[in-house]
CSV table of C-alpha atoms in Angstrom, one decimal:
chain,number,residue,atom,x,y,z
F,1051,UNK,CA,13.6,22.8,41.0
F,1052,UNK,CA,16.5,20.3,40.4
F,1053,UNK,CA,17.3,19.0,37.0
F,1054,UNK,CA,14.7,16.5,35.7
F,1055,UNK,CA,16.1,13.0,35.3
F,1056,UNK,CA,14.3,10.5,33.0
F,1057,UNK,CA,15.0,7.0,31.9
F,1058,UNK,CA,13.7,5.9,28.4
F,1059,UNK,CA,13.3,2.2,28.1
F,1060,UNK,CA,13.1,0.4,24.8
F,1061,UNK,CA,12.5,-3.3,24.2
F,1062,UNK,CA,12.9,-4.8,20.7
F,1063,UNK,CA,12.2,-1.4,19.4
F,1064,UNK,CA,10.3,-1.1,16.1
F,1065,UNK,CA,11.4,1.6,13.7
F,1066,UNK,CA,8.8,4.0,14.8
F,1067,UNK,CA,9.3,3.7,18.6
F,1068,UNK,CA,13.1,3.8,18.2
F,1069,UNK,CA,13.0,6.9,16.0
F,1070,UNK,CA,10.6,8.5,18.5
F,1071,UNK,CA,12.9,7.8,21.5
F,1072,UNK,CA,15.8,9.4,19.5
F,1073,UNK,CA,13.7,12.5,18.7
F,1074,UNK,CA,12.5,12.7,22.3
F,1075,UNK,CA,15.9,12.3,23.8
F,1076,UNK,CA,17.4,15.1,21.7
F,1077,UNK,CA,14.5,17.4,22.5
F,1078,UNK,CA,14.5,16.7,26.2
F,1079,UNK,CA,18.3,17.1,26.4
F,1080,UNK,CA,18.0,20.5,24.6
F,1081,UNK,CA,15.5,21.5,27.3
F,1082,UNK,CA,18.0,20.7,30.1
F,1083,UNK,CA,16.6,17.2,31.0
F,1084,UNK,CA,19.1,14.5,31.9
F,1085,UNK,CA,18.2,11.5,29.7
F,1086,UNK,CA,19.3,7.9,30.0
F,1087,UNK,CA,18.3,5.4,27.3
F,1088,UNK,CA,18.1,1.7,28.2
F,1089,UNK,CA,18.0,-0.2,24.9
F,1090,UNK,CA,19.6,-3.1,23.0
F,1091,UNK,CA,23.0,-2.1,21.8
F,1092,UNK,CA,22.1,-2.5,18.1
F,1093,UNK,CA,19.4,0.1,18.5
F,1094,UNK,CA,22.0,2.7,19.6
F,1095,UNK,CA,24.2,1.8,16.7
F,1096,UNK,CA,21.2,2.5,14.4
F,1097,UNK,CA,19.6,5.5,16.1
F,1098,UNK,CA,22.6,7.1,17.9
F,1099,UNK,CA,21.0,8.0,21.2
F,1100,UNK,CA,24.4,8.9,22.4
F,1101,UNK,CA,24.6,11.5,19.6
F,1102,UNK,CA,21.3,13.0,20.8
F,1103,UNK,CA,23.0,13.8,24.2
F,1104,UNK,CA,21.6,10.8,26.2
F,1105,UNK,CA,23.5,8.5,28.4
F,1106,UNK,CA,23.1,5.0,27.0
F,1107,UNK,CA,22.9,1.8,29.0
F,1108,UNK,CA,22.9,-1.3,26.7
F,1109,UNK,CA,20.2,-3.7,27.9
F,1110,UNK,CA,18.8,-6.8,26.2
F,1111,UNK,CA,15.0,-7.0,25.6
F,1112,UNK,CA,14.4,-9.6,28.2
F,1113,UNK,CA,12.4,-9.8,31.5
F,1114,UNK,CA,14.6,-12.2,33.4
F,1115,UNK,CA,15.7,-11.3,36.9
F,1116,UNK,CA,19.2,-10.2,35.9
F,1117,UNK,CA,17.9,-7.7,33.3
F,1118,UNK,CA,15.1,-6.4,35.6
F,1119,UNK,CA,17.6,-5.9,38.4
F,1120,UNK,CA,20.0,-4.0,36.1
F,1121,UNK,CA,17.1,-1.8,35.0
F,1122,UNK,CA,16.0,-1.3,38.7
F,1123,UNK,CA,19.5,0.0,39.4
F,1124,UNK,CA,19.5,2.5,36.5
F,1125,UNK,CA,16.0,3.8,37.4
F,1126,UNK,CA,16.8,4.3,41.1
F,1127,UNK,CA,17.7,7.9,40.7
F,1128,UNK,CA,15.1,8.8,38.1
F,1129,UNK,CA,12.3,11.3,38.4
F,1130,UNK,CA,10.3,9.6,35.7
F,1131,UNK,CA,10.7,6.3,33.8
F,1132,UNK,CA,9.2,6.2,30.3
F,1133,UNK,CA,8.8,2.8,28.7
F,1134,UNK,CA,8.1,2.4,25.0
F,1135,UNK,CA,6.2,-0.7,23.9
F,1136,UNK,CA,4.7,-3.6,25.7
F,1137,UNK,CA,7.8,-5.5,26.6
F,1138,UNK,CA,9.5,-2.4,27.9
F,1139,UNK,CA,6.4,-1.5,29.8
F,1140,UNK,CA,6.3,-4.9,31.6
F,1141,UNK,CA,10.0,-4.8,32.3
F,1142,UNK,CA,9.8,-1.3,33.8
F,1143,UNK,CA,6.8,-2.2,35.9
F,1144,UNK,CA,8.7,-5.2,37.3
F,1145,UNK,CA,11.8,-3.0,38.0
F,1146,UNK,CA,9.7,-0.3,39.8
F,1147,UNK,CA,7.3,-2.7,41.6
F,1148,UNK,CA,8.3,-1.5,45.1
F,1149,UNK,CA,9.3,2.0,44.2
F,1150,UNK,CA,7.4,5.3,43.8
F,1151,UNK,CA,9.2,6.5,40.6
F,1152,UNK,CA,6.4,7.6,38.2
F,1153,UNK,CA,6.0,5.4,35.1
F,1154,UNK,CA,4.8,6.5,31.7
F,1155,UNK,CA,4.2,3.8,29.0
F,1156,UNK,CA,3.8,4.7,25.4
F,1157,UNK,CA,1.8,2.2,23.4
F,1158,UNK,CA,3.0,2.5,19.8
F,1159,UNK,CA,1.2,-0.6,18.5
F,1160,UNK,CA,-0.8,-3.6,19.6
F,1161,UNK,CA,0.0,-7.3,19.8
F,1162,UNK,CA,-0.8,-9.4,16.7
F,1163,UNK,CA,-0.4,-13.0,18.0
F,1164,UNK,CA,-3.4,-15.3,18.4
F,1165,UNK,CA,-4.1,-18.4,20.6
F,1166,UNK,CA,-2.1,-19.0,23.7
F,1167,UNK,CA,0.5,-16.5,22.7
F,1168,UNK,CA,-2.2,-13.9,22.2
F,1169,UNK,CA,-3.6,-14.6,25.6
F,1170,UNK,CA,-0.2,-14.1,27.2
F,1171,UNK,CA,0.3,-10.8,25.4
F,1172,UNK,CA,-3.1,-9.6,26.6
F,1173,UNK,CA,-2.1,-10.3,30.2
F,1174,UNK,CA,1.1,-8.4,29.6
F,1175,UNK,CA,-0.9,-5.5,28.2
F,1176,UNK,CA,-3.0,-5.5,31.4
F,1177,UNK,CA,0.1,-5.6,33.6
F,1178,UNK,CA,1.7,-2.7,31.7
F,1179,UNK,CA,-1.5,-0.6,31.6
F,1180,UNK,CA,-2.3,-1.0,35.3
F,1181,UNK,CA,1.2,-0.3,36.4
F,1182,UNK,CA,1.6,3.0,34.5
F,1183,UNK,CA,0.7,6.3,36.0
F,1184,UNK,CA,0.0,7.5,32.4
F,1185,UNK,CA,-0.4,5.6,29.2
F,1186,UNK,CA,0.3,7.6,26.1
F,1187,UNK,CA,-1.2,5.9,23.1
F,1188,UNK,CA,-0.5,6.8,19.5
F,1189,UNK,CA,-4.0,6.4,18.2
F,1190,UNK,CA,-7.5,6.9,19.6
F,1191,UNK,CA,-8.1,3.1,19.2
F,1192,UNK,CA,-5.1,2.4,21.4
F,1193,UNK,CA,-6.3,4.8,24.0
F,1194,UNK,CA,-9.6,2.9,24.2
F,1195,UNK,CA,-7.6,-0.4,24.3
F,1196,UNK,CA,-5.4,0.8,27.2
F,1197,UNK,CA,-8.5,1.8,29.1
F,1198,UNK,CA,-10.1,-1.6,28.6
F,1199,UNK,CA,-6.9,-3.2,29.9
F,1200,UNK,CA,-7.2,-1.2,33.1
F,1201,UNK,CA,-5.2,2.0,32.6
F,1202,UNK,CA,-6.1,4.6,35.1
F,1203,UNK,CA,-5.0,7.5,32.9
F,1204,UNK,CA,-4.8,6.9,29.1
F,1205,UNK,CA,-4.3,9.8,26.8
F,1206,UNK,CA,-3.7,10.3,23.1
F,1207,UNK,CA,0.0,10.9,22.5
F,1208,UNK,CA,0.2,11.1,18.8
F,1209,UNK,CA,3.9,10.5,17.8
F,1210,UNK,CA,5.1,12.5,14.8
F,1211,UNK,CA,8.4,11.2,13.5
F,1212,UNK,CA,11.0,13.5,12.1
F,1213,UNK,CA,10.6,14.4,8.4
F,1214,UNK,CA,12.8,12.4,6.0
F,1215,UNK,CA,16.2,13.9,5.6
F,1216,UNK,CA,19.3,13.4,3.6
F,1217,UNK,CA,17.5,12.6,0.3
F,1218,UNK,CA,20.2,14.3,-1.7
F,1219,UNK,CA,19.9,15.4,-5.3
F,1220,UNK,CA,17.7,13.5,-7.7
F,1221,UNK,CA,17.2,10.5,-5.4
F,1222,UNK,CA,14.4,9.1,-7.6
F,1223,UNK,CA,16.4,8.5,-10.7
F,1224,UNK,CA,19.3,6.9,-8.8
F,1225,UNK,CA,17.0,4.6,-6.7
F,1226,UNK,CA,14.9,3.6,-9.8
F,1227,UNK,CA,18.0,2.7,-11.8
F,1228,UNK,CA,19.3,0.6,-8.9
F,1229,UNK,CA,16.0,-1.3,-8.6
F,1230,UNK,CA,15.6,-1.8,-12.4
F,1231,UNK,CA,12.5,0.4,-12.5
F,1232,UNK,CA,13.5,2.8,-15.2
F,1233,UNK,CA,10.6,3.2,-17.7
F,1234,UNK,CA,8.1,1.3,-15.5
F,1235,UNK,CA,6.0,2.3,-12.5
F,1236,UNK,CA,7.5,1.7,-9.0
F,1237,UNK,CA,5.3,0.6,-6.1
F,1238,UNK,CA,7.1,0.7,-2.7
F,1239,UNK,CA,6.2,-0.8,0.7
F,1240,UNK,CA,8.3,-1.3,3.9
F,1241,UNK,CA,8.1,-3.1,7.1
F,1242,UNK,CA,8.9,-6.5,8.8
F,1243,UNK,CA,8.0,-9.5,6.8
F,1244,UNK,CA,5.4,-10.8,9.3
F,1245,UNK,CA,2.0,-12.4,8.6
F,1246,UNK,CA,0.0,-9.5,9.8
F,1247,UNK,CA,1.6,-7.1,7.4
F,1248,UNK,CA,-0.6,-8.2,4.5
F,1249,UNK,CA,2.2,-9.2,2.1
F,1250,UNK,CA,0.2,-12.1,0.9
F,1251,UNK,CA,-2.6,-9.8,-0.4
F,1252,UNK,CA,0.1,-7.5,-1.9
F,1253,UNK,CA,1.6,-10.4,-3.9
F,1254,UNK,CA,-1.9,-11.4,-5.0
F,1255,UNK,CA,-2.4,-7.8,-6.2
F,1256,UNK,CA,0.9,-7.8,-8.0
F,1257,UNK,CA,-0.2,-10.8,-10.1
F,1258,UNK,CA,-3.1,-8.7,-11.4
F,1259,UNK,CA,-0.6,-6.1,-12.5
F,1260,UNK,CA,1.2,-8.6,-14.8
F,1261,UNK,CA,-1.3,-7.5,-17.5
F,1262,UNK,CA,-0.2,-3.8,-17.3
F,1263,UNK,CA,2.1,-2.4,-20.0
F,1264,UNK,CA,4.6,-1.7,-18.6
F,1265,UNK,CA,4.3,-4.0,-15.6
F,1266,UNK,CA,4.8,-2.1,-12.3
F,1267,UNK,CA,7.7,-3.2,-10.1
F,1268,UNK,CA,6.9,-3.8,-6.4
F,1269,UNK,CA,9.8,-3.1,-4.1
F,1270,UNK,CA,9.5,-4.5,-0.5
F,1271,UNK,CA,12.0,-3.1,2.1
F,1272,UNK,CA,12.1,-5.3,5.2
F,1273,UNK,CA,13.1,-8.6,6.6
F,1274,UNK,CA,11.6,-11.3,8.8
F,1275,UNK,CA,10.3,-14.8,9.2
F,1276,UNK,CA,8.1,-14.7,6.1
F,1277,UNK,CA,10.9,-13.8,3.6
F,1278,UNK,CA,11.7,-17.3,2.4
F,1279,UNK,CA,8.0,-18.2,1.8
F,1280,UNK,CA,7.3,-14.9,0.0
F,1281,UNK,CA,10.4,-15.3,-2.2
F,1282,UNK,CA,9.2,-18.8,-3.2
F,1283,UNK,CA,5.9,-17.3,-4.3
F,1284,UNK,CA,7.7,-14.6,-6.3
F,1285,UNK,CA,9.9,-17.1,-8.0
F,1286,UNK,CA,7.2,-19.8,-8.6
F,1287,UNK,CA,4.6,-17.3,-9.9
F,1288,UNK,CA,6.9,-15.0,-11.7
F,1289,UNK,CA,5.6,-12.0,-9.8
F,1290,UNK,CA,7.0,-8.5,-10.5
F,1291,UNK,CA,8.3,-8.1,-6.9
F,1292,UNK,CA,11.7,-7.5,-5.4
F,1293,UNK,CA,12.3,-8.4,-1.7
F,1294,UNK,CA,15.1,-6.0,-0.8
F,1295,UNK,CA,15.7,-7.1,2.8
F,1296,UNK,CA,16.3,-4.6,5.6
F,1297,UNK,CA,17.2,-1.2,4.2
F,1298,UNK,CA,18.4,2.1,5.8
F,1299,UNK,CA,17.2,4.2,2.9
F,1300,UNK,CA,13.4,3.7,2.9
F,1301,UNK,CA,12.9,7.5,2.6
F,1302,UNK,CA,14.9,7.4,-0.6
F,1303,UNK,CA,13.0,4.5,-2.0
F,1304,UNK,CA,9.7,6.2,-1.2
F,1305,UNK,CA,10.9,9.4,-2.9
F,1306,UNK,CA,11.5,7.4,-6.0
F,1307,UNK,CA,8.1,5.7,-5.9
F,1308,UNK,CA,5.0,6.3,-8.0
F,1309,UNK,CA,2.8,4.8,-5.3
F,1310,UNK,CA,3.4,3.6,-1.7
F,1311,UNK,CA,1.4,0.7,-0.2
F,1312,UNK,CA,0.6,-0.1,3.4
F,1313,UNK,CA,-1.3,-3.4,3.4
F,1314,UNK,CA,-1.2,-4.5,7.1
F,1315,UNK,CA,-4.0,-5.8,9.4
F,1316,UNK,CA,-3.4,-3.1,11.9
F,1317,UNK,CA,-1.4,0.1,12.2
F,1318,UNK,CA,-1.3,3.1,14.4
F,1319,UNK,CA,0.8,6.0,13.1
F,1320,UNK,CA,2.7,4.0,10.6
F,1321,UNK,CA,6.1,5.4,9.8
F,1322,UNK,CA,5.7,4.5,6.1
F,1323,UNK,CA,2.4,6.4,5.9
F,1324,UNK,CA,3.9,9.4,7.6
F,1325,UNK,CA,6.9,9.5,5.2
F,1326,UNK,CA,4.9,8.9,2.1
F,1327,UNK,CA,2.4,11.8,2.8
F,1328,UNK,CA,5.2,14.1,3.8
F,1329,UNK,CA,7.0,13.3,0.5
F,1330,UNK,CA,3.9,13.7,-1.6
F,1331,UNK,CA,3.9,10.1,-2.7
F,1332,UNK,CA,0.3,8.8,-3.2
F,1333,UNK,CA,-0.6,6.2,-0.7
F,1334,UNK,CA,-2.9,3.2,-0.8
F,1335,UNK,CA,-3.5,1.8,2.7
F,1336,UNK,CA,-5.7,-0.5,4.6
F,1337,UNK,CA,-8.5,1.2,6.5
F,1338,UNK,CA,-7.4,-0.3,9.9
F,1339,UNK,CA,-6.4,0.9,13.4
F,1340,UNK,CA,-5.2,4.5,13.4
F,1341,UNK,CA,-4.6,4.8,9.7
F,1342,UNK,CA,-7.9,6.7,8.7
F,1343,UNK,CA,-7.3,9.1,11.6
F,1344,UNK,CA,-3.7,9.6,10.4
F,1345,UNK,CA,-4.2,10.1,6.7
F,1346,UNK,CA,-7.7,11.7,6.5
F,1347,UNK,CA,-8.6,12.2,2.8
F,1348,UNK,CA,-5.0,12.1,1.7
F,1349,UNK,CA,-4.8,8.4,0.8
F,1350,UNK,CA,-6.8,5.7,-0.9
F,1351,UNK,CA,-8.2,3.3,1.7
F,1352,UNK,CA,-9.1,-0.3,1.1
F,1353,UNK,CA,-10.2,-3.2,3.3
F,1354,UNK,CA,-7.5,-5.4,4.8
F,1355,UNK,CA,-6.9,-8.6,2.9
F,1356,UNK,CA,-8.8,-7.5,-0.2
F,1357,UNK,CA,-6.3,-8.0,-2.9
F,1358,UNK,CA,-8.8,-7.1,-5.7
F,1359,UNK,CA,-9.5,-3.7,-4.1
F,1360,UNK,CA,-5.9,-3.1,-3.4
F,1361,UNK,CA,-4.8,-3.9,-7.0
F,1362,UNK,CA,-7.6,-1.7,-8.4
F,1363,UNK,CA,-6.7,1.3,-6.2
F,1364,UNK,CA,-3.1,1.2,-7.3
F,1365,UNK,CA,-4.0,0.6,-10.9
F,1366,UNK,CA,-6.3,3.7,-10.8
F,1367,UNK,CA,-3.6,5.9,-9.4
F,1368,UNK,CA,-1.1,4.7,-12.1
F,1369,UNK,CA,-3.7,5.3,-14.9
F,1370,UNK,CA,-5.2,8.6,-13.6
F,1371,UNK,CA,-2.6,11.5,-13.6
F,1372,UNK,CA,-5.2,13.9,-12.1
F,1373,UNK,CA,-6.0,11.7,-9.1
F,1374,UNK,CA,-2.3,10.9,-8.7
F,1375,UNK,CA,-1.5,14.6,-8.6
F,1376,UNK,CA,-4.4,15.3,-6.2
F,1377,UNK,CA,-3.1,12.8,-3.7
F,1378,UNK,CA,0.5,14.0,-4.1
F,1379,UNK,CA,-0.6,17.5,-3.2
F,1380,UNK,CA,-3.0,16.3,-0.4
F,1381,UNK,CA,-0.2,14.4,1.5
F,1382,UNK,CA,1.9,17.3,2.7
F,1383,UNK,CA,-1.3,19.3,3.6
F,1384,UNK,CA,-2.5,16.4,5.8
F,1385,UNK,CA,1.0,16.1,7.3
F,1386,UNK,CA,0.9,19.7,8.2
F,1387,UNK,CA,-2.1,19.0,10.5
F,1388,UNK,CA,-0.1,16.5,12.6
F,1389,UNK,CA,1.6,17.5,15.9
F,1390,UNK,CA,5.2,18.7,15.2
F,1391,UNK,CA,8.2,17.2,16.9
F,1392,UNK,CA,8.3,20.2,19.2
F,1393,UNK,CA,4.7,19.7,20.2
F,1394,UNK,CA,5.2,16.0,20.8
F,1395,UNK,CA,8.2,16.7,23.0
F,1396,UNK,CA,6.3,19.5,24.8
F,1397,UNK,CA,3.4,17.1,25.6
F,1398,UNK,CA,5.7,14.5,27.0
F,1399,UNK,CA,7.5,17.0,29.1
F,1400,UNK,CA,4.2,18.4,30.5
F,1401,UNK,CA,3.3,14.8,31.6
F,1402,UNK,CA,6.6,14.4,33.3
F,1403,UNK,CA,6.2,17.8,35.1
F,1404,UNK,CA,2.7,16.8,36.2
F,1405,UNK,CA,3.9,13.5,37.7
F,1406,UNK,CA,6.9,15.1,39.3
F,1407,UNK,CA,5.0,18.0,40.8
F,1408,UNK,CA,2.8,15.9,43.0
F,1409,UNK,CA,1.2,12.7,41.9
F,1410,UNK,CA,3.1,10.1,43.8
F,1411,UNK,CA,3.2,6.9,41.9
F,1412,UNK,CA,0.4,4.4,42.7
F,1413,UNK,CA,1.5,0.9,43.4
F,1414,UNK,CA,-0.1,-1.5,40.9
F,1415,UNK,CA,-2.8,-3.9,42.1
F,1416,UNK,CA,-1.9,-6.7,39.8
């Protein structure tokens, strides 16, 4: 059989999906697959797909005719096209509309918009789901969602990200000193500053920690449209919170933390949760989406938007060394139950081989 040729398509590319494509590209190239990555140029600068052995075609995250046409030309010689995320899935479906190149779409997350925008995104989900030969979804809930949107073949494709690396010697002391958290507890979270990420509840919780002695410092790594509003709250209310902006050293920050927090309205296989458990950092997370499936008993789970429960869970961990140590030990054990990078790559490759071996691509009935 001739060399397998695959095109990996990224849209805006969240941290998890971009890291997954980097891992996937490296693993596929190592197995003799020819990989082309179509992604915004800034993602290659961050994730170095070229360094993984892939051919890289810079492509903006748009669905206009020019971009779709460029993607169509790149995909013309492919055996399988694999899109990651909703926008990439729709763009790939448009590019392959009249071709029988098999299409795999990985759903890493779900849309969070409401109203008219939410309606448009649900239509996009339906288009991407029905156009795909196989939808790989990163949580059981997303598998069910893809099926409701019309996917003919939706499977669990649990994405395990590479373990944190390059932490160096004594990263905790250095990071804590830089943040001003020497002699006080450090609570770390990370992610885009969007409304659905639950930062409002986290700031409400931080106000309750003002009565602690010493007062915990909350470090938030990430940027986004909510930053100015959140900073105003921090300044006006005197909250013990530092908004750090976008950071490339989230693993180092987590390694320095006493507790990690994930407060969002919905998550699948959250990169922060994966990193925290692997590093043995006790995690407090909202019981939403794929989080309970991911963390098992290795984290404290609280309802979304409940700042009282969130504050209390973090306070208990900071005040109870035995429970803190219990979760610190449970995290790596839970992480050991997740699929390895090798198993993740092997699953994807088996899907490619299945499609290449004989299932001609259906033409979507949009």
